[in-house]
Short mmCIF file of C-alpha atoms in Angstrom, two decimals:
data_model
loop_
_atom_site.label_atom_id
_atom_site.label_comp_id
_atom_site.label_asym_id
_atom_site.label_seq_id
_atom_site.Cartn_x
_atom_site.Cartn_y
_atom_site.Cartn_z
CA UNK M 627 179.73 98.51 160.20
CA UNK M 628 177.47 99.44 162.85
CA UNK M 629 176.83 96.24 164.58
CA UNK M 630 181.02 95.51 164.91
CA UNK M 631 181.72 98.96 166.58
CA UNK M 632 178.63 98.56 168.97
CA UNK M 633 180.00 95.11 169.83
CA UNK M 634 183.75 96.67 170.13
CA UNK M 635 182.71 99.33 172.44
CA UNK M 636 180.17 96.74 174.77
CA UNK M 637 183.99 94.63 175.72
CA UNK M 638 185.66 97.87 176.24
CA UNK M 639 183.24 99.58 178.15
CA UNK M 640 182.30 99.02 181.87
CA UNK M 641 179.47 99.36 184.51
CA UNK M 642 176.56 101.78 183.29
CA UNK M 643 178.07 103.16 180.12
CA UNK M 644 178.37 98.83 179.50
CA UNK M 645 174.61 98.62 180.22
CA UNK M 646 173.86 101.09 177.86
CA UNK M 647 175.50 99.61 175.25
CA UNK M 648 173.81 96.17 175.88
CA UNK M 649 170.25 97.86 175.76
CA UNK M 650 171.25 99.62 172.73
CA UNK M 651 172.54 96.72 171.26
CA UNK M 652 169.16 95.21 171.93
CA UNK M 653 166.72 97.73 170.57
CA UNK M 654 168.83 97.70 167.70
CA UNK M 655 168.85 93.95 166.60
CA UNK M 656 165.44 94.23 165.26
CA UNK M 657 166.54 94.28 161.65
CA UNK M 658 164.56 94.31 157.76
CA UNK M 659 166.46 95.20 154.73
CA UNK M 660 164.99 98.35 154.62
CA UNK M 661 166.87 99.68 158.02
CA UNK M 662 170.06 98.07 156.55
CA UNK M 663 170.00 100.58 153.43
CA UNK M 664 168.95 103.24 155.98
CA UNK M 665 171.80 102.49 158.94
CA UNK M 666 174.47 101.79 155.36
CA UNK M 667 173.59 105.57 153.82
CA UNK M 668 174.22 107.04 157.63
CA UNK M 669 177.19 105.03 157.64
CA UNK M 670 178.28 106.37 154.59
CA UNK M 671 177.43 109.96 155.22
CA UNK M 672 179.17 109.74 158.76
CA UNK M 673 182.54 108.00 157.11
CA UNK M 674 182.51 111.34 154.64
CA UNK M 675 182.49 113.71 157.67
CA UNK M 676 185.59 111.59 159.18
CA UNK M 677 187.48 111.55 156.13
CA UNK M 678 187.48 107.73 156.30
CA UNK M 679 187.07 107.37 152.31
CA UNK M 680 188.05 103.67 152.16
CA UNK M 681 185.32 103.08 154.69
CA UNK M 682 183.22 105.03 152.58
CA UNK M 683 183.69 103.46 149.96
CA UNK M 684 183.05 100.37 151.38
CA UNK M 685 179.19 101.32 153.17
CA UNK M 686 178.70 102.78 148.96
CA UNK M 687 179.74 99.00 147.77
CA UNK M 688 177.31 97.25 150.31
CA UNK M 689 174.70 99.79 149.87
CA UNK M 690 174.58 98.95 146.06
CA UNK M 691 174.81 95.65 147.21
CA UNK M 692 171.66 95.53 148.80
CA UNK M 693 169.82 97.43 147.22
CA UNK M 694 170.22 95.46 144.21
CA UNK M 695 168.93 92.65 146.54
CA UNK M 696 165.97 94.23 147.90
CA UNK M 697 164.68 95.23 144.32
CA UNK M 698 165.01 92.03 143.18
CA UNK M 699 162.61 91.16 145.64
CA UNK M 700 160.29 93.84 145.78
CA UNK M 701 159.85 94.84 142.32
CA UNK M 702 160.94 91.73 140.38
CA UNK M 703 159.60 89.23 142.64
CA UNK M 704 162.75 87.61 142.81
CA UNK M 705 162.98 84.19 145.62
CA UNK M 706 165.93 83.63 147.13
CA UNK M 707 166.41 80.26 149.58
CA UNK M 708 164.27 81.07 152.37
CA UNK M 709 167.29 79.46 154.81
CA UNK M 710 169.97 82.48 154.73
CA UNK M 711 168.54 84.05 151.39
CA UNK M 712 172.24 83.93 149.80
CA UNK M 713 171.22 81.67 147.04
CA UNK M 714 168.22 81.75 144.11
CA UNK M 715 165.39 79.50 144.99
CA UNK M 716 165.67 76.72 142.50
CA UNK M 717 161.90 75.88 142.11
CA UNK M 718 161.02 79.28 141.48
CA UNK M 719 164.23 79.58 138.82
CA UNK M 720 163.48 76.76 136.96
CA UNK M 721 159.53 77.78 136.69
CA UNK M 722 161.12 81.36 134.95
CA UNK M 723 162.66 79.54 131.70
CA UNK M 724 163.53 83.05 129.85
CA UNK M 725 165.24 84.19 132.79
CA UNK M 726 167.28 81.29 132.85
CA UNK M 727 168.34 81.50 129.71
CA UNK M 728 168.95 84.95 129.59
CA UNK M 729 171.25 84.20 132.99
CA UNK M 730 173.14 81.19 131.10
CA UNK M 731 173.79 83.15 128.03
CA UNK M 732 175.21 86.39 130.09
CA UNK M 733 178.91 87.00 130.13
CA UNK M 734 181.21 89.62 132.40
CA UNK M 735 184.39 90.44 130.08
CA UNK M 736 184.01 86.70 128.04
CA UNK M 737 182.89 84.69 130.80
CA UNK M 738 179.78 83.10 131.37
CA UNK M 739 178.19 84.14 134.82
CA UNK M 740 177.91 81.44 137.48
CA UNK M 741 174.86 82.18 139.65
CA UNK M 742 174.24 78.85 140.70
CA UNK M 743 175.82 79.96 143.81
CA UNK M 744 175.82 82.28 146.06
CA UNK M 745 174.11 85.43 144.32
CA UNK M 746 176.87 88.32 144.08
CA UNK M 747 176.35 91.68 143.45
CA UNK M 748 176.99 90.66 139.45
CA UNK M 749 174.27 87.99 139.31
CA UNK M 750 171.77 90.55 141.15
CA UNK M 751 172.28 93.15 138.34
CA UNK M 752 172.22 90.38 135.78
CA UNK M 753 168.49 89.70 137.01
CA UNK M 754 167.84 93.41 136.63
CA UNK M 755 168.38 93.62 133.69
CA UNK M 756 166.10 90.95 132.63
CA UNK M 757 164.13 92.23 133.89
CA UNK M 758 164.60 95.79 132.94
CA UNK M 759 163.54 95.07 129.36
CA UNK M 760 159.96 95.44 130.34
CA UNK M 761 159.45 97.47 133.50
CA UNK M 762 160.23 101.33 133.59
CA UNK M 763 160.83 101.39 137.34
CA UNK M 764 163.03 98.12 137.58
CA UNK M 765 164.96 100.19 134.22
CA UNK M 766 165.19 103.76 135.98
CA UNK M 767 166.51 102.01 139.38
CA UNK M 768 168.92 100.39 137.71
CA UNK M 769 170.42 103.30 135.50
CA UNK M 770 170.95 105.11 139.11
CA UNK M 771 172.97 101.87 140.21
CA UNK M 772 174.83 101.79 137.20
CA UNK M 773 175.84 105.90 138.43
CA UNK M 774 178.12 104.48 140.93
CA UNK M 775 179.74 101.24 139.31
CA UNK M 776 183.03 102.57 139.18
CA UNK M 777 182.95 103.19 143.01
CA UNK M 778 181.75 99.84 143.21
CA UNK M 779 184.68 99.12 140.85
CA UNK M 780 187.27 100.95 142.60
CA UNK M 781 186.40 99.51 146.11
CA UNK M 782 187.35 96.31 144.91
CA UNK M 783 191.04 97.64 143.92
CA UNK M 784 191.01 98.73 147.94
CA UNK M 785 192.39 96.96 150.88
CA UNK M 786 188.87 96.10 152.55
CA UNK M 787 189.18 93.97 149.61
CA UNK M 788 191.14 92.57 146.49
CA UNK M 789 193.77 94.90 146.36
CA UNK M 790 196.40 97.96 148.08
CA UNK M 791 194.79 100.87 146.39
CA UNK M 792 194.63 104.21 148.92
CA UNK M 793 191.03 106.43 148.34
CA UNK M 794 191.12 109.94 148.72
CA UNK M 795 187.90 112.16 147.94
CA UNK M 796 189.76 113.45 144.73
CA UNK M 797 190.05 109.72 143.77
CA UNK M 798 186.20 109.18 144.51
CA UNK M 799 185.12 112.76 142.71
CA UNK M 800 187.12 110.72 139.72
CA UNK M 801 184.28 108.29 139.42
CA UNK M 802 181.73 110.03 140.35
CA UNK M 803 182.39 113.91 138.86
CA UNK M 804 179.31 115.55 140.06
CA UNK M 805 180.97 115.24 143.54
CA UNK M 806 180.17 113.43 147.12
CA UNK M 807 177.45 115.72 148.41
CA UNK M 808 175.56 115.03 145.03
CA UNK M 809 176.29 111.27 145.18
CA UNK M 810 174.65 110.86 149.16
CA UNK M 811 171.65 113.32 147.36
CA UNK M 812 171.24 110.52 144.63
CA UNK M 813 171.79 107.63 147.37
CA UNK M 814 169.04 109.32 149.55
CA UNK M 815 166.67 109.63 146.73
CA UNK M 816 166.90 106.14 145.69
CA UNK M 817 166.61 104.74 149.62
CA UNK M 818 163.42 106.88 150.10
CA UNK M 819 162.40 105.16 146.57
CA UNK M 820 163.19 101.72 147.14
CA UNK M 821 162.84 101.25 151.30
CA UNK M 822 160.11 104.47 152.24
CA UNK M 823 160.98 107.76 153.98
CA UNK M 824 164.33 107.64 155.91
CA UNK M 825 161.98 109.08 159.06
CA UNK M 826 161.73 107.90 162.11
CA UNK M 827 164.04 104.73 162.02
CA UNK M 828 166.79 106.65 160.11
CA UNK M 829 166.59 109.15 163.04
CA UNK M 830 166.71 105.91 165.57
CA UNK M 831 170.14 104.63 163.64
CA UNK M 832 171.91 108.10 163.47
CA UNK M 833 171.19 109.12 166.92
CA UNK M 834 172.67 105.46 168.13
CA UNK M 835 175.38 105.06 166.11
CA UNK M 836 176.77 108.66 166.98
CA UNK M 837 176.42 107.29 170.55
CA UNK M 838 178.62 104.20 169.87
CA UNK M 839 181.07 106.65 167.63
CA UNK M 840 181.39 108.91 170.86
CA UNK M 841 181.50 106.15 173.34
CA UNK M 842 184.58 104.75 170.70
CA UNK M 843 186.37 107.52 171.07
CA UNK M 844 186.08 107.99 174.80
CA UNK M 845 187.72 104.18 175.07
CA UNK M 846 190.11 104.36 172.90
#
């Protein structure tokens, strides 16, 4: 991601173009999970360009990822542990009884889902759908989530993960048929939806990160 290419290029780089990066890396470390959707869709978009589909496929993964998370939060009122926010907060779990139930009684292919620990991208759409069953917004985010589960899917067959599978852009136009450039319109629709207008900050990230890319390329 971002932050490991910026910190790549800052102990290759020397003198000035080193300074740079170090003020950049600054200005850039203010961080809410809104700019982390934001700088993961530019990733994305930018990995496209490359032809760098297993990268891709990986920003798509973590972008589902979160923003799974931050709905939770935002429009479910979800708590997580306020320490590193990895793990439900048990107080407020145990004070939701149907939730609970509805958690211990959900199963992914015949077995029972553990989210006593650290909450995965499974146990975050378990919650959803919970919760679903009686908000519209909650139900219409989530059916645009469940749009790219087989990219989420086939990123896990990858090597950034569980398995040796290549990617290709005929592989991802598989899963997703309407095509890329329709899949990062869908992604930027739901973004501006769920964390505001990619404006401003958006702007901040791509300008940046195209730095860093450039700066990459120069040292390598």
């Amino acid at each position: 991601m971002a932050a490991k290419n910026l910190e790549k290029a800052i102990r290759l780089a020397i003198g000035d173009r080193r300074d740079r990066l170090l003020r950049l890396r600054k200005e850039m470390s203010v961080n809410t999970p809104e700019l982390l959707l934001k700088e993961l869709f530019f990733n994305a978009r930018l990995k496209d360009k490359q032809g760098d589909y297993i990268d891709f496929i990986g920003r798509i993964f973590r972008l589902q990822e979160e923003t799974y998370r931050l709905i939770a939060e935002k429009k479910a009122g979800v708590i997580f542990t306020s320490d590193t926010k990895q793990r439900l907060d048990n107080a407020w779990l145990n004070s939701n009884s149907g939730l609970k139930v509805y958690l211990d009684n959900y199963q992914i292919d015949g077995s029972p889902l553990n989210y006593s620990g650290v909450v995965n991208r499974q146990v975050m759409r378990a919650i959803l759908k919970y919760y679903a069953q009686d908000n519209p917004d909650i139900e219409t985010f989530l059916a645009v989530l469940e749009k790219i589960e087989k990219l989420a899917q086939l990123r896990n067959q990858t090597l950034i993960a569980h398995g040796h599978k290549g990617v290709t852009r005929e592989i991802i136009e598989q899963c997703y048929p309407e095509g890329i450039k329709e899949l990062l319109k869908l992604l930027e629709d739901l973004i501006k939806a769920v964390a505001g207008d990619l404006g401003d900050q958006y702007n901040f990230y791509k300008e940046n990160l195209q730095e860093v890319e450039s700066i990459l390329a120069e040292l390598r």
